[in-house]
Tab-separated table of C-alpha atoms and ligand atoms in Angstrom:
chain	number	residue	atom	x	y	z
X	1	MET	CA	3.427	-22.873	11.850
X	2	GLN	CA	5.328	-19.870	12.286
X	3	ILE	CA	6.753	-18.302	9.121
X	4	GLY	CA	9.535	-15.674	9.405
X	5	VAL	CA	10.104	-13.715	6.186
X	6	ILE	CA	12.891	-11.181	5.687
X	7	SER	CA	14.591	-9.628	2.367
X	8	ASP	CA	17.630	-7.577	1.321
X	9	LEU	CA	20.108	-8.960	3.477
X	10	HIS	CA	22.880	-7.805	1.609
X	11	VAL	CA	25.411	-9.627	4.119
X	12	ASP	CA	28.716	-8.586	1.757
X	13	ARG	CA	28.008	-4.854	2.127
X	14	HIS	CA	28.693	-3.717	6.104
X	15	ASN	CA	32.003	-2.168	6.785
X	16	GLN	CA	32.672	-4.597	9.743
X	17	LEU	CA	30.202	-7.408	9.809
X	18	THR	CA	30.763	-10.397	7.720
X	19	PRO	CA	28.766	-12.991	6.490
X	20	LYS	CA	29.554	-15.411	9.113
X	21	ASP	CA	27.785	-12.618	11.945
X	22	TYR	CA	24.856	-12.203	9.618
X	23	GLN	CA	24.442	-16.051	10.033
X	24	ALA	CA	24.845	-15.974	13.440
X	25	ALA	CA	22.442	-13.259	13.733
X	26	LEU	CA	19.719	-14.284	11.762
X	27	VAL	CA	19.575	-17.940	13.442
X	28	ARG	CA	19.611	-16.366	16.754
X	29	ILE	CA	16.247	-14.492	16.122
X	30	ILE	CA	14.869	-17.152	14.366
X	31	GLN	CA	15.309	-19.477	17.074
X	32	LYS	CA	14.090	-16.545	19.627
X	33	ARG	CA	11.111	-16.011	17.706
X	34	GLN	CA	10.518	-20.105	17.208
X	35	ILE	CA	10.385	-19.517	13.533
X	36	GLU	CA	9.987	-23.093	11.833
X	37	LEU	CA	10.075	-21.990	8.335
X	38	LEU	CA	11.963	-18.887	6.745
X	39	LEU	CA	11.182	-17.043	3.390
X	40	ILE	CA	13.848	-14.782	2.133
X	41	ALA	CA	12.756	-12.725	-0.809
X	42	GLY	CA	16.206	-11.793	-2.404
X	43	ASP	CA	19.257	-9.762	-2.611
X	44	VAL	CA	21.475	-12.097	-0.273
X	45	SER	CA	24.693	-10.864	-1.734
X	46	ASN	CA	26.642	-9.764	-4.837
X	47	HIS	CA	27.974	-13.188	-5.189
X	48	TYR	CA	25.929	-16.595	-6.192
X	49	GLN	CA	28.094	-18.461	-4.283
X	50	ARG	CA	28.014	-16.738	-1.421
X	51	THR	CA	24.499	-16.690	-1.876
X	52	LYS	CA	23.846	-20.210	-2.152
X	53	GLN	CA	26.403	-20.688	1.074
X	54	PHE	CA	24.653	-18.322	3.301
X	55	ILE	CA	21.170	-20.211	2.550
X	56	GLU	CA	22.667	-23.735	2.912
X	57	ASN	CA	24.043	-22.422	6.064
X	58	ILE	CA	21.119	-20.527	7.748
X	59	GLU	CA	19.852	-24.539	7.420
X	60	ILE	CA	22.032	-26.316	8.847
X	61	ASN	CA	22.514	-24.246	11.908
X	62	ALA	CA	18.726	-23.089	12.549
X	63	GLN	CA	17.547	-26.789	11.601
X	64	ILE	CA	14.618	-25.486	9.752
X	65	LYS	CA	13.673	-25.186	5.675
X	66	VAL	CA	14.497	-22.186	4.242
X	67	LEU	CA	13.254	-20.705	0.684
X	68	PHE	CA	13.943	-18.026	-1.267
X	69	ILE	CA	14.100	-16.158	-4.669
X	70	PRO	CA	16.549	-14.359	-5.817
X	71	GLY	CA	17.434	-10.709	-6.006
X	72	ASN	CA	18.966	-8.567	-8.694
X	73	HIS	CA	22.066	-8.522	-6.737
X	74	ASP	CA	22.329	-11.952	-6.309
X	75	PHE	CA	22.278	-12.528	-9.953
X	76	TRP	CA	25.395	-10.146	-10.278
X	77	SER	CA	27.664	-11.777	-12.855
X	78	ALA	CA	30.650	-9.561	-12.933
X	79	GLU	CA	33.471	-11.035	-10.853
X	80	THR	CA	31.968	-14.648	-10.649
X	81	GLY	CA	32.968	-15.950	-13.925
X	82	ILE	CA	29.835	-17.132	-15.346
X	83	THR	CA	26.492	-15.512	-16.366
X	84	SER	CA	23.552	-14.389	-15.054
X	85	SER	CA	21.615	-17.428	-17.001
X	86	GLU	CA	24.090	-19.725	-15.662
X	87	ILE	CA	23.525	-18.181	-12.137
X	88	LEU	CA	19.910	-18.429	-12.660
X	89	ASP	CA	20.233	-22.421	-13.652
X	90	THR	CA	22.488	-22.613	-10.197
X	91	TYR	CA	19.838	-21.642	-8.107
X	92	ILE	CA	16.868	-23.451	-9.911
X	93	LYS	CA	18.782	-26.728	-8.947
X	94	MET	CA	18.634	-25.662	-5.522
X	95	ASP	CA	15.737	-27.302	-3.536
X	96	ASN	CA	15.165	-24.132	-1.735
X	97	CYS	CA	14.535	-21.843	-4.800
X	98	LEU	CA	10.835	-21.399	-5.521
X	99	ILE	CA	11.335	-20.337	-9.074
X	100	ASP	CA	9.257	-23.568	-11.436
X	101	GLN	CA	8.999	-25.443	-7.658
X	102	PRO	CA	6.078	-23.962	-5.768
X	103	TYR	CA	6.018	-25.218	-2.255
X	104	VAL	CA	2.876	-26.802	-0.843
X	105	VAL	CA	2.941	-26.102	3.100
X	106	ASN	CA	-0.439	-28.247	3.694
X	107	ASP	CA	-3.940	-28.940	2.222
X	108	GLU	CA	-4.743	-25.211	2.342
X	109	TRP	CA	-1.660	-23.382	2.133
X	110	ALA	CA	0.816	-23.115	-0.684
X	111	ILE	CA	4.303	-20.487	-1.153
X	112	VAL	CA	4.676	-19.225	-5.106
X	113	GLY	CA	7.543	-17.417	-5.898
X	114	ASN	CA	9.636	-15.335	-8.471
X	115	THR	CA	12.283	-12.992	-8.442
X	116	GLY	CA	9.902	-10.853	-10.921
X	117	TRP	CA	11.804	-7.771	-12.770
X	118	TYR	CA	10.913	-4.012	-13.476
X	119	ASP	CA	8.916	-2.592	-16.734
X	120	TYR	CA	9.453	0.841	-16.208
X	121	THR	CA	6.155	1.640	-15.748
X	122	TYR	CA	7.127	3.042	-12.201
X	123	ALA	CA	8.939	6.202	-13.471
X	124	ASN	CA	7.557	9.462	-13.826
X	125	SER	CA	5.884	9.535	-17.668
X	126	LYS	CA	7.781	12.554	-18.481
X	127	PHE	CA	10.852	9.929	-19.870
X	128	SER	CA	10.660	7.847	-22.803
X	129	LEU	CA	11.355	4.369	-22.857
X	130	GLU	CA	14.599	4.949	-25.121
X	131	ARG	CA	15.565	7.511	-22.231
X	132	LEU	CA	14.616	4.656	-19.507
X	133	ALA	CA	16.417	2.128	-20.908
X	134	ARG	CA	19.942	3.719	-21.264
X	135	ARG	CA	19.773	3.199	-17.338
X	136	LYS	CA	21.970	5.961	-16.657
X	137	TYR	CA	20.395	9.235	-14.807
X	138	TYR	CA	22.441	12.482	-13.514
X	139	GLY	CA	25.787	10.829	-13.515
X	140	ALA	CA	24.485	7.470	-12.084
X	141	THR	CA	24.241	4.600	-13.607
X	142	TRP	CA	21.661	1.749	-12.397
X	143	GLN	CA	24.255	-0.654	-11.256
X	144	ASP	CA	22.532	-4.359	-13.117
X	145	LYS	CA	23.241	-2.432	-16.328
X	146	VAL	CA	26.921	-3.209	-15.723
X	147	LYS	CA	26.574	-6.189	-13.324
X	148	ILE	CA	23.761	-8.285	-15.176
X	149	ASP	CA	23.864	-9.796	-18.629
X	150	TRP	CA	20.489	-11.192	-19.141
X	151	PRO	CA	19.976	-11.607	-23.000
X	152	MET	CA	16.921	-9.917	-23.162
X	153	GLU	CA	15.707	-6.408	-22.228
X	154	ASP	CA	13.998	-5.478	-19.019
X	155	ARG	CA	10.598	-5.153	-19.922
X	156	LYS	CA	10.729	-8.549	-22.162
X	157	LEU	CA	11.955	-10.068	-18.959
X	158	SER	CA	9.283	-8.744	-16.810
X	159	ALA	CA	6.725	-10.517	-19.099
X	160	ILE	CA	8.411	-13.869	-19.464
X	161	ALA	CA	8.828	-13.550	-15.153
X	162	ALA	CA	5.077	-12.719	-14.902
X	163	LYS	CA	4.049	-15.812	-17.085
X	164	GLN	CA	6.396	-18.029	-14.931
X	165	THR	CA	4.800	-16.720	-12.154
X	166	ILE	CA	1.306	-17.943	-13.178
X	167	LYS	CA	2.105	-21.315	-14.407
X	168	ASP	CA	3.700	-22.233	-10.940
X	169	ILE	CA	0.529	-20.648	-9.629
X	170	GLU	CA	-1.552	-22.725	-11.631
X	171	LYS	CA	0.223	-25.583	-9.779
X	172	VAL	CA	-1.683	-24.587	-6.560
X	173	LYS	CA	-4.073	-22.524	-7.837
X	174	HIS	CA	-7.285	-23.707	-5.051
X	175	LYS	CA	-4.883	-23.204	-2.385
X	176	LYS	CA	-4.389	-19.957	-0.231
X	177	ILE	CA	-1.303	-18.297	-1.688
X	178	ILE	CA	2.017	-16.698	-0.160
X	179	LEU	CA	3.485	-14.790	-3.322
X	180	MET	CA	7.263	-13.726	-3.094
X	181	THR	CA	8.969	-11.786	-5.715
X	182	HIS	CA	11.783	-9.292	-5.161
X	183	ILE	CA	10.672	-6.547	-7.627
X	184	VAL	CA	7.735	-4.644	-6.267
X	185	THR	CA	4.713	-5.549	-7.562
X	186	HIS	CA	2.545	-2.775	-5.707
X	187	PRO	CA	3.058	1.500	-6.530
X	188	LYS	CA	2.407	1.914	-2.455
X	189	PHE	CA	6.190	0.899	-2.097
X	190	ALA	CA	7.965	2.614	-4.977
X	191	VAL	CA	10.098	5.799	-3.588
X	192	PRO	CA	7.492	8.541	-3.241
X	193	MET	CA	7.314	11.115	-6.197
X	194	PRO	CA	7.994	13.671	-7.402
X	195	HIS	CA	11.707	12.779	-6.397
X	196	ARG	CA	14.911	14.241	-7.563
X	197	ILE	CA	16.496	10.770	-8.816
X	198	PHE	CA	13.827	8.678	-8.549
X	199	ASP	CA	11.383	10.067	-10.370
X	200	TYR	CA	13.941	8.218	-12.981
X	201	PHE	CA	14.812	5.250	-11.041
X	202	ASN	CA	11.768	4.012	-10.203
X	203	ALA	CA	11.860	2.602	-13.476
X	204	PHE	CA	13.619	0.052	-12.037
X	205	ILE	CA	12.035	-0.684	-8.787
X	206	GLY	CA	8.498	-2.169	-9.850
X	207	THR	CA	6.122	-3.794	-12.227
X	208	SER	CA	2.653	-3.752	-13.064
X	209	ASP	CA	2.945	-6.968	-14.609
X	210	PHE	CA	1.477	-9.228	-11.755
X	211	ASN	CA	-1.411	-6.777	-11.728
X	212	SER	CA	-3.898	-9.253	-13.223
X	213	ILE	CA	-2.354	-12.156	-10.459
X	214	TYR	CA	-4.117	-10.303	-7.687
X	215	THR	CA	-7.678	-10.137	-9.076
X	216	SER	CA	-7.051	-14.111	-10.859
X	217	TYR	CA	-6.046	-15.977	-7.426
X	218	ASP	CA	-6.577	-16.300	-3.857
X	219	ILE	CA	-3.161	-14.435	-3.080
X	220	LYS	CA	-3.373	-13.912	1.076
X	221	TYR	CA	-0.064	-11.964	1.443
X	222	SER	CA	2.510	-10.905	-1.317
X	223	ILE	CA	6.189	-10.511	0.007
X	224	MET	CA	8.814	-8.181	-2.168
X	225	GLY	CA	12.088	-6.792	-1.262
X	226	HIS	CA	14.154	-4.661	-3.525
X	227	VAL	CA	13.347	-1.165	-2.475
X	228	HIS	CA	14.946	-0.501	1.069
X	229	PHE	CA	11.541	0.413	2.999
X	230	ARG	CA	10.391	-1.578	5.868
X	231	ASN	CA	6.735	-1.645	5.383
X	232	THR	CA	3.111	-3.772	5.409
X	233	PHE	CA	0.094	-2.439	4.352
X	234	GLU	CA	-3.563	-4.235	3.426
X	235	GLU	CA	-5.487	-3.926	-0.002
X	236	ASN	CA	-8.192	-5.698	-0.950
X	237	GLY	CA	-7.890	-8.985	1.257
X	238	VAL	CA	-3.962	-8.797	0.283
X	239	THR	CA	-1.420	-8.228	3.212
X	240	TYR	CA	1.539	-6.590	1.167
X	241	ILE	CA	4.611	-6.903	2.986
X	242	CYS	CA	8.245	-5.324	2.565
X	243	PRO	CA	10.634	-6.619	5.330
X	244	CYS	CA	13.678	-5.534	4.244
X	245	LEU	CA	16.692	-5.185	6.401
X	246	GLY	CA	18.643	-3.278	3.788
X	247	TYR	CA	22.484	-1.444	3.994
X	248	GLN	CA	23.738	-0.590	7.031
X	249	ARG	CA	24.057	3.050	6.490
X	250	GLU	CA	20.056	2.633	6.564
X	251	TRP	CA	19.634	1.021	9.880
X	252	ARG	CA	18.569	3.074	12.892
X	253	THR	CA	20.768	1.230	15.165
X	254	SER	CA	24.391	-0.332	14.758
X	255	ASP	CA	22.695	-3.697	16.529
X	256	ILE	CA	22.325	-6.386	13.489
X	257	GLU	CA	20.364	-8.442	16.056
X	258	GLN	CA	17.861	-5.756	16.631
X	259	GLU	CA	17.653	-4.372	13.040
X	260	ILE	CA	16.824	-8.327	11.906
X	261	ASP	CA	14.399	-8.655	14.649
X	262	GLN	CA	12.988	-5.300	13.292
X	263	ALA	CA	12.859	-6.112	9.616
X	264	MET	CA	11.393	-9.601	9.954
X	265	HIS	CA	7.674	-10.193	9.354
X	266	GLN	CA	6.458	-13.155	10.823
X	267	ILE	CA	2.928	-15.129	9.212
X	268	VAL	CA	1.331	-17.614	11.178
X	269	ILE	CA	-1.006	-20.146	9.575
X	270	ASP	CA	-2.943	-23.053	10.490
T	301	LIG	FE1	16.893	-5.490	-5.138
């Protein structure tokens, strides 16, 4: 089976192109590469209805199964009229969303997913927890602070996300696992430090709460997004993949199809 993986599409952040243009380009790449199952590791858009619609349109137009986990942007509640928790409920009701429902591919393989959440451990240790919890540095505010209204603090959310992920892995623990998160679970994907602002903002990039998962279960692939660096590496039998499309200003070309083709990673399983 040919599994395509991609993240951080941000379909509503391009100067000229619309979500429909992203949809058409993604469908063409799916067809060209004969992808049979698509995984999206979050940050489709800044509005849950747009995210939901986009995923449903890809399924209809490409005629394949699409599985996803929401990213932090997909939880933005400003301008939606509902809370981030209500947005989460909307996603969980979709059969495309992996949270609380691992996807069994066959006798050997299963896919488990959770957004995960950042726990501040990736920041430079010179910042106190109190300083990081302000989520504001050099006049810049981490936008989740104003756009998301979770009823608890970030570190607690990270611990709950890891616990939920373990609960889901337990349901399929005898299989080889493709794990998908939005938040970074390996520090190699953090922005390299020392860095003028990411010494601080790396706090909101990754989590250490998933560390024990890699030693306790048979994770073969670990897909994540959030940080807009495309990269793949292998460590202790796990292939870590960050297949992010990212913002237009981060692209090397102006051609959306070429960028999607370059960002999308392909996993082949028997
Ligand atoms: Fe993100």
